[in-house]
Tab-separated table of C-alpha atoms and ligand atoms in Angstrom:
chain	number	residue	atom	x	y	z
A	1	MET	CA	0.491	0.022	0.219
A	2	ALA	CA	1.033	3.337	-1.071
A	3	ALA	CA	1.877	5.741	2.367
A	4	THR	CA	2.526	9.044	0.805
A	5	VAL	CA	2.331	9.874	-2.501
A	6	GLN	CA	4.377	12.775	-3.456
A	7	TYR	CA	2.854	14.846	-5.952
A	8	THR	CA	4.586	18.608	-4.946
A	9	GLN	CA	7.154	18.338	-6.896
A	10	MET	CA	5.643	17.302	-10.279
A	11	GLY	CA	5.943	21.348	-11.944
A	12	VAL	CA	2.228	20.722	-13.351
A	13	SER	CA	-0.808	22.254	-11.750
A	14	ALA	CA	-3.979	20.339	-13.106
A	15	ARG	CA	-3.744	17.043	-10.943
A	16	PRO	CA	-6.807	15.238	-12.017
A	17	GLY	CA	-8.065	13.123	-9.120
A	18	LEU	CA	-5.572	13.773	-6.986
A	19	GLU	CA	-7.244	11.426	-3.702
A	20	ASP	CA	-7.644	9.000	-6.917
A	21	THR	CA	-4.418	7.416	-8.279
A	22	SER	CA	-5.821	5.191	-10.479
A	23	VAL	CA	-6.537	7.747	-13.599
A	24	MET	CA	-3.094	9.824	-13.224
A	25	ARG	CA	-0.138	8.666	-16.075
A	26	PRO	CA	0.906	4.923	-14.662
A	27	THR	CA	4.184	6.323	-14.388
A	28	ILE	CA	5.450	6.527	-11.248
A	29	VAL	CA	8.831	6.369	-9.066
A	30	GLU	CA	8.212	3.555	-5.664
A	31	VAL	CA	10.096	4.758	-3.219
A	32	ARG	CA	10.936	1.287	-0.346
A	33	LEU	CA	11.695	3.572	2.831
A	34	ALA	CA	12.318	0.053	4.396
A	35	ARG	CA	15.437	-0.462	1.667
A	36	LEU	CA	16.355	3.191	3.340
A	37	THR	CA	16.023	1.551	6.850
A	38	GLU	CA	18.177	-1.324	6.238
A	39	ASN	CA	20.969	0.473	4.243
A	40	TYR	CA	20.973	3.788	7.129
A	41	ARG	CA	21.423	0.837	9.989
A	42	ALA	CA	24.018	-1.243	7.715
A	43	ILE	CA	26.436	1.625	7.243
A	44	ARG	CA	25.040	3.124	10.692
A	45	THR	CA	26.477	-0.399	12.089
A	46	ALA	CA	29.898	0.165	9.740
A	47	VAL	CA	31.434	2.991	10.932
A	48	ALA	CA	30.054	3.450	14.021
A	49	PRO	CA	31.913	4.676	16.087
A	50	ALA	CA	31.288	7.528	13.928
A	51	ALA	CA	28.417	9.194	13.554
A	52	VAL	CA	26.423	9.565	10.163
A	53	MET	CA	25.825	11.921	8.228
A	54	PRO	CA	22.952	11.473	5.098
A	55	ILE	CA	23.481	12.996	1.537
A	56	VAL	CA	19.973	14.270	0.778
A	57	LYS	CA	20.810	16.677	-2.026
A	58	ALA	CA	19.818	16.536	-5.841
A	59	ASN	CA	15.841	15.485	-4.411
A	60	ALA	CA	17.616	12.931	-2.165
A	61	TYR	CA	19.338	11.249	-5.518
A	62	GLY	CA	15.326	11.995	-7.296
A	63	HIS	CA	14.694	9.599	-4.201
A	64	GLY	CA	11.970	12.753	-3.097
A	65	LEU	CA	13.564	15.307	-0.802
A	66	VAL	CA	11.444	15.813	2.234
A	67	ASP	CA	9.364	12.609	2.409
A	68	VAL	CA	13.397	11.146	2.509
A	69	ALA	CA	14.234	13.660	4.542
A	70	ARG	CA	11.724	12.916	7.494
A	71	HIS	CA	12.366	9.281	7.101
A	72	LEU	CA	16.312	9.363	8.129
A	73	ILE	CA	15.013	11.288	10.508
A	74	GLY	CA	12.955	9.736	12.064
A	75	LEU	CA	15.740	6.689	12.516
A	76	GLY	CA	17.568	8.766	14.076
A	77	ALA	CA	19.898	10.728	11.696
A	78	PRO	CA	21.608	13.627	13.335
A	79	SER	CA	21.929	16.022	10.703
A	80	LEU	CA	21.184	16.509	6.206
A	81	GLY	CA	23.853	17.547	4.562
A	82	VAL	CA	22.623	18.813	1.315
A	83	GLY	CA	24.392	21.026	-2.277
A	84	LEU	CA	21.837	24.127	-2.472
A	85	LEU	CA	20.869	26.622	0.403
A	86	GLU	CA	17.435	26.156	-1.741
A	87	GLU	CA	17.275	22.640	-0.479
A	88	ALA	CA	18.191	23.320	2.896
A	89	VAL	CA	15.607	26.135	2.664
A	90	ALA	CA	12.839	23.728	1.713
A	91	LEU	CA	13.215	21.152	4.285
A	92	ARG	CA	13.086	24.718	6.401
A	93	ASP	CA	9.898	24.984	5.074
A	94	ALA	CA	8.694	21.525	5.555
A	95	GLY	CA	9.473	21.803	8.964
A	96	VAL	CA	12.890	20.226	9.616
A	97	THR	CA	14.517	21.215	11.721
A	98	THR	CA	17.418	18.880	12.198
A	99	PRO	CA	20.810	20.994	11.454
A	100	ILE	CA	21.218	21.269	8.037
A	101	LEU	CA	24.562	21.351	6.634
A	102	VAL	CA	24.999	23.473	3.042
A	103	MET	CA	27.827	21.796	1.467
A	104	GLY	CA	28.126	23.881	-2.212
A	105	GLY	CA	30.160	27.088	-2.000
A	106	ILE	CA	27.694	30.236	-1.175
A	107	LEU	CA	28.097	33.960	-1.984
A	108	GLY	CA	28.436	36.346	-0.022
A	109	ASN	CA	24.654	37.623	-0.752
A	110	GLN	CA	23.144	33.904	0.858
A	111	ILE	CA	23.935	34.465	3.922
A	112	PRO	CA	21.896	36.080	5.568
A	113	LEU	CA	19.395	33.970	4.219
A	114	PHE	CA	21.625	31.364	6.210
A	115	LEU	CA	21.692	32.898	9.493
A	116	ARG	CA	17.718	33.184	9.356
A	117	HIS	CA	16.784	29.884	8.596
A	118	GLY	CA	19.836	27.877	11.468
A	119	LEU	CA	21.742	26.394	8.436
A	120	THR	CA	25.255	25.442	8.669
A	121	LEU	CA	27.848	27.383	6.304
A	122	THR	CA	30.384	26.088	4.668
A	123	ALA	CA	32.983	28.513	5.023
A	124	SER	CA	35.451	27.724	2.026
A	125	SER	CA	37.721	30.304	2.576
A	126	ILE	CA	38.707	33.074	4.625
A	127	ASP	CA	37.351	36.225	3.468
A	128	LYS	CA	33.569	33.619	3.474
A	129	LEU	CA	34.658	33.032	6.954
A	130	ARG	CA	34.959	36.686	7.620
A	131	HIS	CA	32.073	37.531	5.616
A	132	ILE	CA	30.182	35.052	7.822
A	133	ASP	CA	31.092	36.243	10.837
A	134	GLU	CA	30.658	39.864	10.159
A	135	ALA	CA	26.520	39.110	9.229
A	136	ALA	CA	26.162	36.696	12.347
A	137	ARG	CA	27.692	40.091	13.855
A	138	GLU	CA	25.529	42.451	12.428
A	139	MET	CA	22.471	40.104	13.138
A	140	GLY	CA	22.574	39.589	16.305
A	141	VAL	CA	23.381	35.440	15.615
A	142	THR	CA	25.722	32.996	15.962
A	143	ALA	CA	25.997	31.162	12.597
A	144	LYS	CA	26.992	27.029	12.589
A	145	VAL	CA	29.980	26.452	10.603
A	146	HIS	CA	31.923	23.527	8.733
A	147	LEU	CA	35.625	24.805	7.329
A	148	LYS	CA	36.731	23.071	4.270
A	149	ILE	CA	39.689	22.107	2.906
A	150	ASP	CA	40.448	20.608	-0.260
A	151	THR	CA	43.351	17.994	-0.340
A	152	GLY	CA	43.064	17.118	-3.901
A	153	MET	CA	39.296	17.770	-5.253
A	154	GLU	CA	40.166	21.260	-6.854
A	155	ARG	CA	37.116	22.303	-6.146
A	156	ILE	CA	36.184	23.751	-3.344
A	157	GLY	CA	37.920	24.801	0.488
A	158	VAL	CA	41.369	26.084	1.419
A	159	HIS	CA	44.431	23.854	0.129
A	160	TYR	CA	45.681	21.529	2.691
A	161	TYR	CA	48.978	23.682	1.937
A	162	SER	CA	47.631	26.653	3.243
A	163	ALA	CA	44.653	25.864	5.240
A	164	GLU	CA	46.436	27.294	8.219
A	165	GLY	CA	45.258	30.957	8.185
A	166	LEU	CA	41.825	30.399	7.724
A	167	LEU	CA	41.989	27.543	11.049
A	168	GLU	CA	43.485	31.356	12.767
A	169	ARG	CA	40.979	32.708	12.198
A	170	ALA	CA	38.252	30.615	13.016
A	171	SER	CA	39.632	30.430	15.898
A	172	GLU	CA	39.204	33.892	16.333
A	173	CYS	CA	35.495	34.654	15.420
A	174	ARG	CA	33.207	36.029	17.982
A	175	HIS	CA	29.932	35.171	15.971
A	176	CYS	CA	30.736	31.455	14.217
A	177	VAL	CA	30.912	28.308	16.072
A	178	VAL	CA	33.061	26.420	14.263
A	179	GLU	CA	31.281	22.078	14.743
A	180	GLY	CA	33.114	20.732	12.224
A	181	ILE	CA	36.071	20.376	9.466
A	182	TYR	CA	35.539	18.206	6.033
A	183	SER	CA	36.876	17.785	3.465
A	184	HIS	CA	35.905	15.748	0.677
A	185	PHE	CA	37.096	12.583	-1.810
A	186	ALA	CA	38.176	12.851	-5.410
A	187	ASN	CA	38.788	9.101	-6.407
A	188	ALA	CA	37.486	6.803	-2.892
A	189	ASP	CA	35.154	4.636	-4.852
A	190	ALA	CA	38.443	3.614	-6.871
A	191	ALA	CA	39.750	0.136	-6.805
A	192	ASP	CA	43.634	1.970	-5.707
A	193	LEU	CA	42.944	3.448	-2.980
A	194	GLY	CA	46.191	5.774	-3.703
A	195	SER	CA	44.978	8.869	-4.252
A	196	ALA	CA	42.498	8.978	-1.478
A	197	ARG	CA	45.255	7.921	0.757
A	198	LEU	CA	47.173	10.870	-0.260
A	199	GLN	CA	45.065	13.014	0.482
A	200	LEU	CA	43.432	11.364	4.044
A	201	SER	CA	47.346	12.104	4.810
A	202	ARG	CA	46.472	15.549	3.404
A	203	PHE	CA	44.045	15.890	5.501
A	204	LEU	CA	45.029	14.328	8.868
A	205	ASP	CA	47.977	17.029	8.776
A	206	VAL	CA	45.943	19.819	8.745
A	207	LEU	CA	44.367	18.597	11.408
A	208	GLN	CA	47.272	18.335	13.754
A	209	TRP	CA	47.559	22.399	13.508
A	210	TYR	CA	44.132	21.524	16.680
A	211	ASP	CA	46.815	19.599	18.442
A	212	LYS	CA	49.352	22.212	17.872
A	213	HIS	CA	47.158	24.550	19.405
A	214	GLY	CA	46.032	22.569	22.546
A	215	VAL	CA	42.217	22.521	21.414
A	216	SER	CA	40.470	19.937	20.316
A	217	PRO	CA	39.141	19.416	16.599
A	218	PRO	CA	36.265	19.523	15.491
A	219	LEU	CA	34.079	17.410	13.435
A	220	ARG	CA	36.576	15.595	11.140
A	221	HIS	CA	34.662	13.857	8.328
A	222	MET	CA	36.136	13.171	4.749
A	223	ALA	CA	34.459	9.703	3.617
A	224	ASN	CA	31.914	9.998	0.671
A	225	SER	CA	29.780	5.962	0.062
A	226	GLY	CA	33.429	4.956	-1.613
A	227	ALA	CA	35.199	5.445	1.439
A	228	ILE	CA	32.446	4.852	3.666
A	229	LEU	CA	32.939	1.042	2.152
A	230	GLN	CA	36.656	0.804	1.347
A	231	PHE	CA	38.152	2.860	3.695
A	232	PRO	CA	37.763	2.466	7.217
A	233	GLU	CA	40.534	5.187	8.253
A	234	SER	CA	38.836	8.088	6.368
A	235	HIS	CA	35.748	7.341	8.840
A	236	LEU	CA	36.740	9.963	11.179
A	237	ASP	CA	33.991	11.793	13.888
A	238	MET	CA	31.267	11.067	11.112
A	239	VAL	CA	31.002	9.911	7.227
A	240	ARG	CA	28.632	11.395	4.514
A	241	PRO	CA	27.126	8.633	2.481
A	242	GLY	CA	24.767	9.376	-0.374
A	243	ILE	CA	24.390	6.689	-3.735
A	244	LEU	CA	25.187	4.080	-0.881
A	245	MET	CA	21.603	5.142	1.649
A	246	TYR	CA	20.060	4.511	-1.540
A	247	GLY	CA	20.744	1.213	-1.768
A	248	VAL	CA	23.083	1.418	-5.364
A	249	TYR	CA	27.156	1.273	-5.194
A	250	PRO	CA	29.120	4.108	-5.735
A	251	SER	CA	31.422	2.154	-8.469
A	252	THR	CA	31.971	-1.095	-10.496
A	253	GLU	CA	35.008	-1.746	-9.340
A	254	VAL	CA	34.446	-0.228	-5.438
A	255	ARG	CA	35.016	-3.101	-3.396
A	256	ARG	CA	30.925	-3.871	-1.806
A	257	THR	CA	31.264	-4.584	1.681
A	258	ILE	CA	28.452	-2.979	3.007
A	259	ALA	CA	25.234	-4.619	1.536
A	260	VAL	CA	22.492	-2.497	0.424
A	261	ARG	CA	19.277	-2.480	-1.768
A	262	PRO	CA	17.382	-0.110	-3.787
A	263	ALA	CA	15.079	1.920	-2.390
A	264	MET	CA	13.677	2.714	-5.700
A	265	THR	CA	11.630	1.597	-8.360
A	266	TRP	CA	10.795	3.117	-11.699
A	267	LYS	CA	7.550	1.865	-12.598
A	268	SER	CA	5.595	3.026	-15.879
A	269	GLY	CA	2.801	0.589	-17.628
A	270	VAL	CA	0.868	-0.458	-21.524
A	271	VAL	CA	-1.116	2.391	-23.083
A	272	TYR	CA	-1.127	1.692	-26.402
A	273	PHE	CA	-0.579	-2.022	-27.788
A	274	LYS	CA	-0.625	-2.456	-31.925
A	275	VAL	CA	0.955	-4.870	-34.702
A	276	VAL	CA	4.151	-3.275	-37.030
A	277	ARG	CA	4.861	-4.634	-40.292
A	278	PRO	CA	7.999	-5.129	-41.831
A	279	GLY	CA	9.627	-2.497	-42.890
A	280	HIS	CA	6.985	0.236	-41.269
A	281	PRO	CA	10.333	1.577	-38.713
A	282	VAL	CA	8.691	3.402	-35.367
A	283	SER	CA	9.688	6.583	-33.931
A	284	TYR	CA	11.151	9.482	-34.951
A	285	GLY	CA	14.168	9.293	-37.293
A	286	SER	CA	13.013	5.656	-38.352
A	287	THR	CA	15.859	4.517	-36.668
A	288	TRP	CA	14.517	0.346	-36.013
A	289	GLN	CA	12.552	-1.708	-38.457
A	290	SER	CA	11.734	-5.124	-38.236
A	291	ASP	CA	11.632	-7.712	-40.632
A	292	HIS	CA	9.043	-9.577	-39.894
A	293	PRO	CA	5.478	-8.511	-38.080
A	294	VAL	CA	6.455	-8.164	-34.248
A	295	ARG	CA	3.439	-6.610	-31.165
A	296	VAL	CA	4.867	-3.126	-29.669
A	297	VAL	CA	3.785	-1.725	-27.142
A	298	THR	CA	4.160	2.032	-26.185
A	299	ILE	CA	4.477	3.279	-22.871
A	300	PRO	CA	4.266	6.725	-21.419
A	301	VAL	CA	8.055	7.660	-20.272
A	302	GLY	CA	10.694	9.802	-21.878
A	303	TYR	CA	13.244	12.201	-21.531
A	304	GLY	CA	10.873	14.957	-20.224
A	305	ASP	CA	11.421	12.163	-17.641
A	306	GLY	CA	14.896	11.543	-17.187
A	307	TYR	CA	14.378	8.341	-19.393
A	308	PHE	CA	17.774	9.139	-21.326
A	309	ARG	CA	17.181	9.630	-24.924
A	310	ALA	CA	20.999	7.520	-25.416
A	311	LEU	CA	18.053	5.313	-24.378
A	312	SER	CA	16.844	4.269	-27.610
A	313	ASN	CA	17.653	1.091	-28.833
A	314	VAL	CA	19.050	-0.560	-26.351
A	315	ALA	CA	17.781	-0.413	-23.470
A	316	GLN	CA	15.413	-2.745	-21.538
A	317	VAL	CA	12.443	-2.754	-20.177
A	318	ILE	CA	10.015	-5.618	-17.672
A	319	ILE	CA	6.558	-6.922	-18.845
A	320	ARG	CA	5.096	-9.273	-16.931
A	321	GLY	CA	8.082	-10.468	-15.607
A	322	LYS	CA	10.671	-10.714	-18.981
A	323	LYS	CA	12.646	-8.145	-20.936
A	324	TYR	CA	12.014	-6.970	-23.645
A	325	PRO	CA	13.831	-3.825	-26.149
A	326	VAL	CA	12.817	-0.435	-26.375
A	327	VAL	CA	13.033	0.135	-30.250
A	328	GLY	CA	13.627	3.457	-32.078
A	329	ARG	CA	13.884	6.699	-30.622
A	330	VAL	CA	13.072	7.737	-26.887
A	331	CYS	CA	10.505	10.932	-27.420
A	332	MET	CA	9.532	13.440	-24.959
A	333	ASP	CA	7.048	11.508	-23.164
A	334	GLN	CA	6.928	8.353	-24.718
A	335	ILE	CA	8.788	5.257	-25.498
A	336	MET	CA	7.898	1.740	-27.867
A	337	VAL	CA	9.179	-1.663	-26.661
A	338	ASN	CA	9.337	-4.694	-28.838
A	339	LEU	CA	7.608	-7.923	-27.791
A	340	GLU	CA	7.758	-9.798	-30.775
A	341	TRP	CA	4.485	-11.937	-30.673
A	342	ASP	CA	4.282	-12.293	-26.768
A	343	SER	CA	1.457	-10.607	-25.073
A	344	ALA	CA	0.784	-7.531	-23.225
A	345	TYR	CA	-2.581	-5.654	-22.206
A	346	ASN	CA	-3.305	-1.875	-22.166
A	347	GLY	CA	-2.645	-0.902	-17.786
A	348	ASP	CA	0.038	-3.668	-17.674
A	349	GLU	CA	2.985	-3.123	-15.331
A	350	VAL	CA	5.992	-1.818	-16.844
A	351	VAL	CA	9.246	-1.720	-14.848
A	352	LEU	CA	11.897	1.083	-16.269
A	353	LEU	CA	13.979	0.463	-12.996
A	354	GLY	CA	13.870	-2.028	-10.605
A	355	GLU	CA	12.669	-5.386	-9.687
A	356	GLY	CA	10.409	-7.113	-11.415
A	357	GLY	CA	9.365	-10.817	-11.707
A	358	ARG	CA	12.632	-13.031	-10.920
A	359	GLU	CA	14.425	-10.110	-13.907
A	360	THR	CA	15.661	-6.829	-12.968
A	361	ILE	CA	17.269	-3.545	-14.079
A	362	ALA	CA	19.139	-2.208	-12.429
A	363	CYS	CA	20.769	1.279	-12.489
A	364	GLU	CA	24.070	-0.320	-13.432
A	365	ASP	CA	22.162	-1.285	-16.261
A	366	LEU	CA	20.939	1.897	-17.503
A	367	ALA	CA	23.765	4.199	-17.062
A	368	GLU	CA	26.085	1.079	-18.594
A	369	TRP	CA	23.004	1.651	-21.300
A	370	ALA	CA	23.195	5.244	-21.571
A	371	GLY	CA	26.886	5.845	-21.179
A	372	THR	CA	26.463	7.679	-17.917
A	373	ILE	CA	27.375	6.788	-14.310
A	374	PRO	CA	24.034	5.648	-11.959
A	375	TYR	CA	24.170	8.672	-9.460
A	376	GLU	CA	22.890	10.565	-12.875
A	377	ILE	CA	20.580	7.995	-13.568
A	378	LEU	CA	18.831	9.000	-10.533
A	379	THR	CA	18.877	12.206	-10.052
A	380	ASN	CA	18.022	12.998	-13.861
A	381	ILE	CA	14.448	11.368	-12.556
A	382	ASN	CA	11.899	14.674	-13.576
A	383	THR	CA	9.918	16.546	-10.967
A	384	ARG	CA	6.749	15.295	-13.316
A	385	VAL	CA	7.122	11.865	-12.168
A	386	PRO	CA	5.647	11.399	-8.870
A	387	ARG	CA	7.279	9.705	-5.627
A	388	VAL	CA	5.118	6.711	-4.205
A	389	TYR	CA	6.446	5.837	-0.651
A	390	TYR	CA	5.811	2.130	0.934
B	401	LIG	C1	27.776	14.329	-2.753
B	401	LIG	C2	28.899	14.455	-1.498
B	401	LIG	C3	28.684	13.265	-0.587
B	401	LIG	C4	28.400	11.757	-1.173
B	401	LIG	O1	28.657	11.582	-1.904
B	401	LIG	P1	28.399	9.524	-2.796
B	401	LIG	O2	29.295	9.426	-3.542
B	401	LIG	O3	26.717	10.293	-2.755
B	401	LIG	O4	28.523	9.041	-1.152
B	401	LIG	C5	29.643	13.496	0.420
B	401	LIG	N1	29.799	14.602	0.802
B	401	LIG	C6	29.855	15.899	-0.732
B	401	LIG	C7	30.563	16.915	-0.324
B	401	LIG	C8	29.286	15.945	-1.538
B	401	LIG	O5	29.364	16.750	-2.274
């Protein structure tokens, strides 16, 4: 039974039969909250005593920001991580009062909004930290800050070789509490951990500053999913799992030391059935045709939902427990599937991603077919696809 259906982010103004989901397009993302629970607990057990900050950026990797955040908080998550100020504000607007760290780069004019919502800021330079301290003074509040050290990602953060100034400035802040200090791995999901080891050692060198000054460091964190799985020395005080918590491994080469299962199933349904004659090509560009009569069904999902156009003529879907190929180009709102001479009926369930009968279409399968990574498959699913929670 569906617990809740999230229509709030569909981006459509007409929502027919909100109370009667049977009249809606059958294309939905199902999220099994029990799987999220299992995955979260498996990670928590594996990294203990390190704390876990679940990452819910990009609509919780496509699973639905607010519902996933609430569920994780219900499981005891002490804090959440997001990429953008907007995501954190959306959580606050939904009544989430848990600490939220915004991990992305920030602009000076965003700082007051952070402070008004009690959000935790990433100070990635001395200049930004000064800005935060000043804004907090002006507003008469105390800013919660995590310092960001760049140990080899070259994205945001002060370089490890010139981090001392930031740590010194942080110790002088009068209107900030520095609650954490963190870095980020560039290659923690690779088979070869050489680069990750180098990054960790750079981070630990920076942290020596606290020893030298006889103060205990704030919360130290660095590990993403790859490092959680295969680099325990990097767990430090807290870890930041994203994709692993959703039950997907960050790469094919990573060591799968923690068992997780995907929380997401992406489903649709058959809305049209026909026989296509030989020599009558299917879809835009006429890229596919059969040399014998075939039964072809049409499914109401397309690249406008995040079903990549690159899946044209390569992807498979599951209907009645069996896999069938997507034929012809993926359209914006529809795809065609070749049943050869099997049967399917209007209304039959179609699994685009996940388990159907004994068959499975893994996120890794879609990623390989589309020439991308599982992260992009999940985060690309458009908000016009309702999320349904079980
Ligand atoms: C996205 C992100 C994570 C989570 O990464 P996964 O590989 O999904 O576990 C952790 N930390 C930072 C800074 C991130 O941007």
